[in-house]
PDB file of C-alpha atoms (C1' of nucleotides) in Angstrom:
ATOM      1  CA  MET A   1     -28.203  77.969  12.077  1.00  0.00           C
ATOM      2  CA  ARG A   2     -25.917  75.245  13.245  1.00  0.00           C
ATOM      3  CA  ALA A   3     -26.284  75.909  16.942  1.00  0.00           C
ATOM      4  CA  ASP A   4     -23.172  73.375  17.660  1.00  0.00           C
ATOM      5  CA  THR A   5     -19.870  74.979  18.989  1.00  0.00           C
ATOM      6  CA  LEU A   6     -17.034  73.229  17.615  1.00  0.00           C
ATOM      7  CA  VAL A   7     -13.460  72.605  18.150  1.00  0.00           C
ATOM      8  CA  ILE A   8     -11.920  71.073  14.849  1.00  0.00           C
ATOM      9  CA  LEU A   9      -8.089  70.217  15.301  1.00  0.00           C
ATOM     10  CA  ASP A  10      -4.993  68.556  13.846  1.00  0.00           C
ATOM     11  CA  PHE A  11      -1.460  67.367  15.090  1.00  0.00           C
ATOM     12  CA  GLU A  12       1.754  67.258  13.907  1.00  0.00           C
ATOM     13  CA  THR A  13       3.619  64.606  15.619  1.00  0.00           C
ATOM     14  CA  THR A  14       7.146  62.641  15.653  1.00  0.00           C
ATOM     15  CA  GLY A  15       5.438  59.778  14.012  1.00  0.00           C
ATOM     16  CA  LEU A  16       2.022  57.514  14.090  1.00  0.00           C
ATOM     17  CA  SER A  17       2.048  56.006  17.346  1.00  0.00           C
ATOM     18  CA  PRO A  18       2.059  57.643  20.715  1.00  0.00           C
ATOM     19  CA  ASP A  19       2.173  53.762  22.554  1.00  0.00           C
ATOM     20  CA  GLN A  20       5.663  53.364  20.756  1.00  0.00           C
ATOM     21  CA  GLY A  21       7.051  56.662  22.196  1.00  0.00           C
ATOM     22  CA  ASP A  22       5.897  59.562  19.616  1.00  0.00           C
ATOM     23  CA  ARG A  23       4.954  62.731  20.814  1.00  0.00           C
ATOM     24  CA  ALA A  24       3.022  66.149  19.527  1.00  0.00           C
ATOM     25  CA  ILE A  25       5.133  68.768  18.094  1.00  0.00           C
ATOM     26  CA  GLU A  26       2.515  71.233  16.878  1.00  0.00           C
ATOM     27  CA  ILE A  27      -1.367  71.623  17.709  1.00  0.00           C
ATOM     28  CA  GLY A  28      -3.537  73.363  15.652  1.00  0.00           C
ATOM     29  CA  ALA A  29      -7.104  74.857  15.904  1.00  0.00           C
ATOM     30  CA  VAL A  30      -9.996  76.495  15.502  1.00  0.00           C
ATOM     31  CA  ARG A  31     -13.347  76.962  16.642  1.00  0.00           C
ATOM     32  CA  LEU A  32     -16.662  76.848  15.003  1.00  0.00           C
ATOM     33  CA  VAL A  33     -19.708  78.666  16.153  1.00  0.00           C
ATOM     34  CA  ASN A  34     -22.901  78.663  14.424  1.00  0.00           C
ATOM     35  CA  GLY A  35     -20.798  77.802  11.002  1.00  0.00           C
ATOM     36  CA  LYS A  36     -18.157  80.578  11.671  1.00  0.00           C
ATOM     37  CA  ILE A  37     -14.642  80.423  12.736  1.00  0.00           C
ATOM     38  CA  LYS A  38     -14.687  82.075  15.838  1.00  0.00           C
ATOM     39  CA  GLY A  39     -11.284  81.295  17.259  1.00  0.00           C
ATOM     40  CA  GLN A  40      -7.887  79.720  16.665  1.00  0.00           C
ATOM     41  CA  PHE A  41      -4.884  78.058  18.300  1.00  0.00           C
ATOM     42  CA  GLN A  42      -1.812  77.233  17.227  1.00  0.00           C
ATOM     43  CA  ALA A  43       1.467  76.470  19.218  1.00  0.00           C
ATOM     44  CA  LEU A  44       4.746  74.008  18.443  1.00  0.00           C
ATOM     45  CA  MET A  45       5.977  72.163  21.195  1.00  0.00           C
ATOM     46  CA  ASN A  46       9.401  70.769  22.071  1.00  0.00           C
ATOM     47  CA  PRO A  47       9.071  66.781  22.080  1.00  0.00           C
ATOM     48  CA  GLY A  48      12.626  66.795  24.066  1.00  0.00           C
ATOM     49  CA  PHE A  49      14.307  64.597  21.576  1.00  0.00           C
ATOM     50  CA  PRO A  50      15.304  65.464  17.561  1.00  0.00           C
ATOM     51  CA  VAL A  51      12.614  64.823  14.843  1.00  0.00           C
ATOM     52  CA  SER A  52      13.500  62.629  11.836  1.00  0.00           C
ATOM     53  CA  SER A  53      13.908  63.944   8.608  1.00  0.00           C
ATOM     54  CA  PHE A  54      11.469  62.509   7.226  1.00  0.00           C
ATOM     55  CA  ILE A  55       9.077  64.252   9.643  1.00  0.00           C
ATOM     56  CA  GLU A  56      11.052  67.652   9.150  1.00  0.00           C
ATOM     57  CA  ASP A  57      10.728  67.222   5.558  1.00  0.00           C
ATOM     58  CA  TYR A  58       6.808  66.129   5.611  1.00  0.00           C
ATOM     59  CA  THR A  59       5.737  69.270   8.056  1.00  0.00           C
ATOM     60  CA  GLY A  60       8.498  71.757   7.528  1.00  0.00           C
ATOM     61  CA  ILE A  61       8.511  71.701  11.173  1.00  0.00           C
ATOM     62  CA  SER A  62      12.401  71.640  12.050  1.00  0.00           C
ATOM     63  CA  ASN A  63      14.617  70.621  14.957  1.00  0.00           C
ATOM     64  CA  SER A  64      15.961  73.986  15.096  1.00  0.00           C
ATOM     65  CA  MET A  65      12.533  75.627  15.394  1.00  0.00           C
ATOM     66  CA  LEU A  66      11.278  72.963  17.942  1.00  0.00           C
ATOM     67  CA  SER A  67      13.933  73.558  19.805  1.00  0.00           C
ATOM     68  CA  GLU A  68      13.029  77.168  20.687  1.00  0.00           C
ATOM     69  CA  ALA A  69       9.218  75.756  21.536  1.00  0.00           C
ATOM     70  CA  ASP A  70       7.612  75.690  24.723  1.00  0.00           C
ATOM     71  CA  SER A  71       7.199  72.143  26.167  1.00  0.00           C
ATOM     72  CA  CYS A  72       4.688  69.450  25.131  1.00  0.00           C
ATOM     73  CA  GLN A  73       3.268  70.258  29.179  1.00  0.00           C
ATOM     74  CA  GLN A  74       2.820  74.120  29.031  1.00  0.00           C
ATOM     75  CA  VAL A  75       1.438  73.873  25.565  1.00  0.00           C
ATOM     76  CA  MET A  76      -1.171  71.411  26.054  1.00  0.00           C
ATOM     77  CA  THR A  77      -1.790  72.860  29.339  1.00  0.00           C
ATOM     78  CA  ASP A  78      -3.073  75.798  27.112  1.00  0.00           C
ATOM     79  CA  PHE A  79      -4.752  74.080  24.890  1.00  0.00           C
ATOM     80  CA  SER A  80      -6.748  72.036  27.135  1.00  0.00           C
ATOM     81  CA  ASP A  81      -7.934  75.354  28.689  1.00  0.00           C
ATOM     82  CA  PHE A  82      -8.796  76.484  24.611  1.00  0.00           C
ATOM     83  CA  ILE A  83     -10.708  73.696  24.030  1.00  0.00           C
ATOM     84  CA  ALA A  84     -12.726  73.646  27.469  1.00  0.00           C
ATOM     85  CA  ASP A  85     -15.735  71.112  27.281  1.00  0.00           C
ATOM     86  CA  ASP A  86     -15.976  72.134  23.794  1.00  0.00           C
ATOM     87  CA  ASN A  87     -16.998  68.700  21.121  1.00  0.00           C
ATOM     88  CA  LEU A  88     -14.173  67.868  18.875  1.00  0.00           C
ATOM     89  CA  VAL A  89     -13.607  67.084  15.262  1.00  0.00           C
ATOM     90  CA  ALA A  90     -10.345  65.961  13.199  1.00  0.00           C
ATOM     91  CA  HIS A  91      -9.726  64.306  10.017  1.00  0.00           C
ATOM     92  CA  ASN A  92      -9.124  60.734  11.244  1.00  0.00           C
ATOM     93  CA  VAL A  93     -10.031  61.555  14.435  1.00  0.00           C
ATOM     94  CA  ALA A  94      -8.944  58.178  15.849  1.00  0.00           C
ATOM     95  CA  PHE A  95      -5.059  59.622  15.509  1.00  0.00           C
ATOM     96  CA  ASP A  96      -5.370  62.733  16.669  1.00  0.00           C
ATOM     97  CA  ARG A  97      -7.411  61.141  19.735  1.00  0.00           C
ATOM     98  CA  ARG A  98      -4.652  58.912  20.646  1.00  0.00           C
ATOM     99  CA  PHE A  99      -2.398  61.759  20.607  1.00  0.00           C
ATOM    100  CA  LEU A 100      -4.954  64.179  22.533  1.00  0.00           C
ATOM    101  CA  ASP A 101      -5.311  61.366  25.406  1.00  0.00           C
ATOM    102  CA  ALA A 102      -1.502  60.810  25.561  1.00  0.00           C
ATOM    103  CA  GLU A 103      -0.664  63.870  25.919  1.00  0.00           C
ATOM    104  CA  LEU A 104      -3.645  65.011  28.381  1.00  0.00           C
ATOM    105  CA  LYS A 105      -2.939  61.838  30.210  1.00  0.00           C
ATOM    106  CA  ARG A 106       0.571  63.016  31.381  1.00  0.00           C
ATOM    107  CA  LEU A 107      -0.847  66.360  32.627  1.00  0.00           C
ATOM    108  CA  GLY A 108      -3.487  64.294  34.602  1.00  0.00           C
ATOM    109  CA  LYS A 109      -6.306  66.147  32.613  1.00  0.00           C
ATOM    110  CA  HIS A 110      -9.236  64.009  30.856  1.00  0.00           C
ATOM    111  CA  LEU A 111     -11.729  65.421  28.519  1.00  0.00           C
ATOM    112  CA  ASN A 112     -14.993  66.255  28.582  1.00  0.00           C
ATOM    113  CA  GLY A 113     -16.085  66.847  25.127  1.00  0.00           C
ATOM    114  CA  GLU A 114     -17.401  64.212  22.549  1.00  0.00           C
ATOM    115  CA  PHE A 115     -15.890  63.419  19.101  1.00  0.00           C
ATOM    116  CA  SER A 116     -16.771  63.385  15.278  1.00  0.00           C
ATOM    117  CA  CYS A 117     -14.372  62.480  12.307  1.00  0.00           C
ATOM    118  CA  SER A 118     -14.081  64.592   9.019  1.00  0.00           C
ATOM    119  CA  LEU A 119     -12.639  61.432   7.499  1.00  0.00           C
ATOM    120  CA  LEU A 120     -15.866  59.161   8.356  1.00  0.00           C
ATOM    121  CA  LEU A 121     -18.002  61.799   7.245  1.00  0.00           C
ATOM    122  CA  SER A 122     -16.539  62.770   4.222  1.00  0.00           C
ATOM    123  CA  ARG A 123     -16.444  58.821   3.173  1.00  0.00           C
ATOM    124  CA  ARG A 124     -20.294  58.963   3.458  1.00  0.00           C
ATOM    125  CA  ILE A 125     -21.118  62.202   2.422  1.00  0.00           C
ATOM    126  CA  PHE A 126     -18.848  62.585  -1.030  1.00  0.00           C
ATOM    127  CA  GLN A 127     -18.984  58.523  -1.846  1.00  0.00           C
ATOM    128  CA  ASP A 128     -17.475  59.547  -5.058  1.00  0.00           C
ATOM    129  CA  ALA A 129     -14.668  61.163  -4.656  1.00  0.00           C
ATOM    130  CA  PRO A 130     -11.698  59.874  -5.769  1.00  0.00           C
ATOM    131  CA  SER A 131      -9.858  60.200  -2.251  1.00  0.00           C
ATOM    132  CA  HIS A 132     -10.409  60.989   1.238  1.00  0.00           C
ATOM    133  CA  LYS A 133      -7.122  62.470   2.147  1.00  0.00           C
ATOM    134  CA  LEU A 134      -7.850  65.941   3.468  1.00  0.00           C
ATOM    135  CA  GLY A 135      -5.517  67.798   0.518  1.00  0.00           C
ATOM    136  CA  GLU A 136      -7.686  66.371  -2.111  1.00  0.00           C
ATOM    137  CA  LEU A 137     -11.304  66.237  -0.574  1.00  0.00           C
ATOM    138  CA  ILE A 138     -10.487  70.500  -0.621  1.00  0.00           C
ATOM    139  CA  GLN A 139      -9.692  69.900  -4.331  1.00  0.00           C
ATOM    140  CA  PHE A 140     -13.040  67.868  -4.829  1.00  0.00           C
ATOM    141  CA  THR A 141     -15.004  70.267  -3.271  1.00  0.00           C
ATOM    142  CA  ASN A 142     -13.602  73.538  -4.896  1.00  0.00           C
ATOM    143  CA  ILE A 143     -12.560  74.925  -1.488  1.00  0.00           C
ATOM    144  CA  PRO A 144      -9.732  77.780  -2.096  1.00  0.00           C
ATOM    145  CA  SER A 145      -6.362  76.642  -1.177  1.00  0.00           C
ATOM    146  CA  SER A 146      -2.817  77.979  -1.033  1.00  0.00           C
ATOM    147  CA  GLY A 147      -1.080  74.189  -0.636  1.00  0.00           C
ATOM    148  CA  GLY A 148       0.171  74.701   2.503  1.00  0.00           C
ATOM    149  CA  PHE A 149      -0.866  71.318   4.088  1.00  0.00           C
ATOM    150  CA  HIS A 150       0.866  69.271   6.714  1.00  0.00           C
ATOM    151  CA  ARG A 151       0.881  72.028   9.398  1.00  0.00           C
ATOM    152  CA  ALA A 152      -1.547  71.892  11.717  1.00  0.00           C
ATOM    153  CA  LEU A 153      -3.303  75.359  11.683  1.00  0.00           C
ATOM    154  CA  TYR A 154      -3.869  74.769   8.398  1.00  0.00           C
ATOM    155  CA  ASP A 155      -5.002  71.642   8.216  1.00  0.00           C
ATOM    156  CA  ALA A 156      -7.348  72.226  11.184  1.00  0.00           C
ATOM    157  CA  GLN A 157      -8.960  75.470   8.909  1.00  0.00           C
ATOM    158  CA  MET A 158      -8.861  73.126   5.905  1.00  0.00           C
ATOM    159  CA  THR A 159     -10.700  70.346   7.833  1.00  0.00           C
ATOM    160  CA  SER A 160     -13.183  73.137   9.171  1.00  0.00           C
ATOM    161  CA  TYR A 161     -13.539  74.312   5.397  1.00  0.00           C
ATOM    162  CA  LEU A 162     -14.424  70.615   4.765  1.00  0.00           C
ATOM    163  CA  TRP A 163     -16.835  70.179   7.417  1.00  0.00           C
ATOM    164  CA  MET A 164     -18.683  73.010   6.282  1.00  0.00           C
ATOM    165  CA  ALA A 165     -18.677  71.662   3.226  1.00  0.00           C
ATOM    166  CA  MET A 166     -20.293  68.499   4.119  1.00  0.00           C
ATOM    167  CA  LEU A 167     -23.086  70.005   6.381  1.00  0.00           C
ATOM    168  CA  ASP A 168     -23.992  72.332   2.971  1.00  0.00           C
ATOM    169  CA  SER A 169     -24.079  69.439   0.996  1.00  0.00           C
ATOM    170  CA  ILE A 170     -26.680  67.361   3.332  1.00  0.00           C
ATOM    171  CA  ALA A 171     -28.584  70.778   3.660  1.00  0.00           C
ATOM    172  CA  GLU A 172     -28.677  70.841  -0.223  1.00  0.00           C
ATOM    173  CA  ARG A 173     -29.241  67.378  -0.652  1.00  0.00           C
ATOM    174  CA  TYR A 174     -32.155  66.619   2.082  1.00  0.00           C
ATOM    175  CA  GLY A 175     -33.013  69.970   3.354  1.00  0.00           C
ATOM    176  CA  LEU A 176     -31.241  69.195   6.696  1.00  0.00           C
ATOM    177  CA  PHE A 177     -29.733  72.663   8.136  1.00  0.00           C
ATOM    178  CA  ASP A 178     -29.320  72.233  11.466  1.00  0.00           C
ATOM    179  CA  LEU A 179     -28.457  68.647  12.653  1.00  0.00           C
ATOM    180  CA  SER A 180     -27.108  67.830  15.788  1.00  0.00           C
ATOM    181  CA  PHE A 181     -23.314  66.691  16.869  1.00  0.00           C
ATOM    182  CA  GLU A 182     -25.202  63.813  18.036  1.00  0.00           C
ATOM    183  CA  GLN A 183     -26.638  62.782  14.563  1.00  0.00           C
ATOM    184  CA  ILE A 184     -23.420  63.480  12.693  1.00  0.00           C
ATOM    185  CA  GLN A 185     -21.851  61.079  15.476  1.00  0.00           C
ATOM    186  CA  LYS A 186     -24.241  58.559  14.349  1.00  0.00           C
ATOM    187  CA  LEU A 187     -23.586  59.198  10.363  1.00  0.00           C
ATOM    188  CA  ASN A 188     -19.961  58.277  11.603  1.00  0.00           C
ATOM    189  CA  LYS A 189     -20.863  55.526  12.306  1.00  0.00           C
ATOM    190  CA  THR A 190     -23.825  54.136   9.721  1.00  0.00           C
ATOM    191  CA  ALA A 191     -22.807  52.150   6.911  1.00  0.00           C
ATOM    192  CA  LYS A 192     -22.009  54.144   3.612  1.00  0.00           C
ATOM    193  CA  LYS A 193     -25.233  52.268   2.024  1.00  0.00           C
ATOM    194  CA  SER A 194     -27.210  53.231   4.594  1.00  0.00           C
ATOM    195  CA  VAL A 195     -26.555  56.941   5.155  1.00  0.00           C
ATOM    196  CA  ASP A 196     -28.949  58.329   2.359  1.00  0.00           C
ATOM    197  CA  LYS A 197     -31.885  56.308   4.086  1.00  0.00           C
ATOM    198  CA  LEU A 198     -30.818  57.493   7.608  1.00  0.00           C
ATOM    199  CA  LEU A 199     -30.626  61.439   6.306  1.00  0.00           C
ATOM    200  CA  LYS A 200     -34.072  60.935   4.457  1.00  0.00           C
ATOM    201  CA  SER A 201     -35.776  59.694   7.586  1.00  0.00           C
ATOM    202  CA  TRP A 202     -34.557  62.801   9.672  1.00  0.00           C
ATOM    203  CA  CYS A 203     -36.223  64.810   6.714  1.00  0.00           C
ATOM    204  CA  ALA A 204     -39.844  64.828   8.046  1.00  0.00           C
TER     205      ALA A 204
ATOM    206  C1'  DT B   1      16.177  37.437  16.614  1.00  0.00           C
ATOM    207  C1'  DG B   2      12.623  40.482  14.529  1.00  0.00           C
ATOM    208  C1'  DC B   3       9.455  43.284  14.501  1.00  0.00           C
ATOM    209  C1'  DC B   4       7.139  47.408  15.272  1.00  0.00           C
ATOM    210  C1'  DA B   5      -0.053  51.736  15.024  1.00  0.00           C
ATOM    211  C1'  DG B   6      -4.575  51.320  15.247  1.00  0.00           C
ATOM    212  C1'  DG B   7      -9.556  51.548  13.558  1.00  0.00           C
ATOM    213  C1'  DC B   8     -12.587  51.851   9.531  1.00  0.00           C
ATOM    214  C1'  DC B   9     -14.095  49.261   5.824  1.00  0.00           C
ATOM    215  C1'  DC B  10     -14.258  46.400   1.999  1.00  0.00           C
ATOM    216  C1'  DT B  11     -15.036  41.733   0.352  1.00  0.00           C
ATOM    217  C1'  DC B  12     -12.832  36.751  -3.573  1.00  0.00           C
ATOM    218  C1'  DT B  13     -15.850  37.537   4.528  1.00  0.00           C
ATOM    219  C1'  DT B  14     -17.539  36.797   9.250  1.00  0.00           C
ATOM    220  C1'  DT B  15     -12.235  30.681  11.689  1.00  0.00           C
ATOM    221  C1'  DA B  16      -9.450  36.989   7.142  1.00  0.00           C
ATOM    222  C1'  DG B  17      -6.751  40.006   4.398  1.00  0.00           C
ATOM    223  C1'  DG B  18      -5.651  44.522   2.769  1.00  0.00           C
ATOM    224  C1'  DG B  19      -6.238  49.125   1.394  1.00  0.00           C
ATOM    225  C1'  DC B  20      -7.251  53.383   3.593  1.00  0.00           C
ATOM    226  C1'  DC B  21      -6.093  57.430   6.164  1.00  0.00           C
ATOM    227  C1'  DT B  22      -3.550  60.272   9.923  1.00  0.00           C
ATOM    228  C1'  DT B  23       2.373  61.378  11.259  1.00  0.00           C
TER     229       DT B  23
END
DNA sequence: TGCCAGGCCCTCTTTAGGGCCTT
């Protein structure tokens, strides 16, 4: 059993950089408890300005949908309550963390949980994957998918399945069934060529 | 005026450059 409780999250945003004025437009997240999904959160949020046609096409989230959504302030307040003090995972967490920090900073809130990254872990655990994009990793690991990527809750759900597939792969290959969040963070920071040695060192 | 993200990670590297990943 995996004792860790995690929140796996994904943002859809108006662009790539909160420092350039971009805002979140959707948050999706699932809570994993002992390797099972035990809760979820999804909400659109109105960034206060129109999103580009690129973002409308990329996400399927239209300006019309956003005009009826709650404010970023309201949604992020609710989401902050949802994540509480749990540790957090995202696919390319550097991206999602920038937006999470930026939106919470506007509310005067800060995080207590630690972060880990499914993208960094996948580059180490699935070194043979042709690509480490979320959608292609889902295909690579034969996880069933309806192809609804680029919506926040769907991507968060798929990331959670990928996360469990990576832990299963580690368990299968090394007999390590109960990696701690701290150990996974250490894997995130370990050079690819040294990951095998590190995992073997934990087997004893 | 012109430009516009940032962190990871590899290599033809470390006094750097460029691809990958996220929207």
